[in-house]
């Protein structure tokens, strides 16, 4: 796999918070899930990538070129979907589209019409008449209608119902089927990533905790449920464990050793959310 976007040593400081040497890559033909608690640094990282805010150190390269030196061509090659649309409420979809389409050199009205039809949106509707879910569909239609190579999404399905979220995943898979594309999907709706992600990047307190293949993470971690008191010396087997008077529940990445020590315990497959929470302890990295 070839890296489409490379982030190296990114630093950005706010009062009480800092992105501290954030580094990761986004690869062609991969949907990369960007996970972490609210306030972990996901939005700050994305805004730095988009140069909506300036960063103090680090480099961001798209197809091997520094985006600060090739900003116009970089932004011409990406589609962006935020949790808010930032549209003019009084305009119709067509009027809003005409404003945005003029910014791109490869705008495709045929693709735009396709996505409007897929999302049951009418060109003559005003922005103010759209529900939150419809606004997000419109944002996605705009982001996908200029042959973008990289789609960057920041909490696009926050507050949306499961049906709309399912439609989003289907459209993302259709986009990826074109080949040579990539998606960077920041969300706390980790169930979306269970279905769609190929890679996971986790950030916490401004630092990257891991950058791993999702299926490998799901395969190497297990949720363990056992009865009785958990011996203190075995707690090191778990990334996170909770104990009650009835038994214990924990997540381990030392599966074989845990099976040997707890042969009567129940071992279940984990979710992306289980993995994310297991690498955090009271809001701080383990």
GROMACS .gro file of N, CA and C in nm, residues 87 91-104 107-109 112-113 116 123 127 138 141-142 145:
model
   81
   87UNK      N    1  -2.330   2.592   0.566
   87UNK     CA    2  -2.398   2.636   0.444
   87UNK      C    3  -2.477   2.764   0.473
   91UNK      N    4  -3.010   2.972   0.077
   91UNK     CA    5  -2.985   2.926  -0.060
   91UNK      C    6  -3.049   2.790  -0.086
   92UNK      N    7  -3.076   2.764  -0.214
   92UNK     CA    8  -3.120   2.631  -0.253
   92UNK      C    9  -2.997   2.541  -0.267
   93UNK      N   10  -3.020   2.410  -0.279
   93UNK     CA   11  -2.908   2.319  -0.298
   93UNK      C   12  -2.832   2.352  -0.425
   94UNK      N   13  -2.905   2.387  -0.531
   94UNK     CA   14  -2.838   2.422  -0.657
   94UNK      C   15  -2.753   2.547  -0.642
   95UNK      N   16  -2.805   2.648  -0.575
   95UNK     CA   17  -2.728   2.771  -0.556
   95UNK      C   18  -2.603   2.746  -0.471
   96UNK      N   19  -2.618   2.665  -0.368
   96UNK     CA   20  -2.504   2.634  -0.283
   96UNK      C   21  -2.400   2.551  -0.360
   97UNK      N   22  -2.451   2.457  -0.439
   97UNK     CA   23  -2.362   2.374  -0.521
   97UNK      C   24  -2.283   2.460  -0.618
   98UNK      N   25  -2.349   2.558  -0.682
   98UNK     CA   26  -2.281   2.643  -0.780
   98UNK      C   27  -2.167   2.723  -0.717
   99UNK      N   28  -2.187   2.766  -0.593
   99UNK     CA   29  -2.080   2.837  -0.523
   99UNK      C   30  -1.960   2.747  -0.498
  100UNK      N   31  -1.987   2.624  -0.454
  100UNK     CA   32  -1.880   2.532  -0.418
  100UNK      C   33  -1.813   2.472  -0.540
  101UNK      N   34  -1.891   2.438  -0.642
  101UNK     CA   35  -1.837   2.372  -0.761
  101UNK      C   36  -1.731   2.457  -0.830
  102UNK      N   37  -1.744   2.588  -0.822
  102UNK     CA   38  -1.649   2.677  -0.889
  102UNK      C   39  -1.509   2.669  -0.830
  103UNK      N   40  -1.496   2.610  -0.713
  103UNK     CA   41  -1.365   2.600  -0.647
  103UNK      C   42  -1.284   2.481  -0.696
  104UNK      N   43  -1.348   2.390  -0.771
  104UNK     CA   44  -1.281   2.265  -0.809
  104UNK      C   45  -1.263   2.257  -0.960
  107UNK      N   46  -1.495   1.933  -1.124
  107UNK     CA   47  -1.632   1.915  -1.081
  107UNK      C   48  -1.712   1.835  -1.183
  108UNK      N   49  -1.793   1.738  -1.133
  108UNK     CA   50  -1.869   1.648  -1.221
  108UNK      C   51  -2.017   1.657  -1.186
  109UNK      N   52  -2.093   1.729  -1.269
  109UNK     CA   53  -2.236   1.745  -1.242
  109UNK      C   54  -2.311   1.612  -1.249
  112UNK      N   55  -2.267   1.453  -0.917
  112UNK     CA   56  -2.346   1.527  -0.819
  112UNK      C   57  -2.494   1.486  -0.828
  113UNK      N   58  -2.546   1.479  -0.948
  113UNK     CA   59  -2.685   1.438  -0.967
  113UNK      C   60  -2.708   1.296  -0.918
  116UNK      N   61  -2.730   1.310  -0.538
  116UNK     CA   62  -2.855   1.371  -0.495
  116UNK      C   63  -2.970   1.272  -0.509
  123UNK      N   64  -3.293   1.940  -0.590
  123UNK     CA   65  -3.208   2.058  -0.613
  123UNK      C   66  -3.272   2.189  -0.571
  127UNK      N   67  -3.153   2.513   0.197
  127UNK     CA   68  -3.071   2.455   0.304
  127UNK      C   69  -3.149   2.454   0.436
  138UNK      N   70  -2.611   1.598   0.192
  138UNK     CA   71  -2.573   1.701   0.095
  138UNK      C   72  -2.423   1.728   0.102
  141UNK      N   73  -2.251   1.449  -0.074
  141UNK     CA   74  -2.268   1.461  -0.219
  141UNK      C   75  -2.170   1.562  -0.277
  142UNK      N   76  -2.154   1.676  -0.209
  142UNK     CA   77  -2.061   1.778  -0.256
  142UNK      C   78  -1.916   1.727  -0.250
  145UNK      N   79  -1.824   1.483  -0.548
  145UNK     CA   80  -1.861   1.518  -0.685
  145UNK      C   81  -1.751   1.587  -0.765
   0.00000   0.00000   0.00000
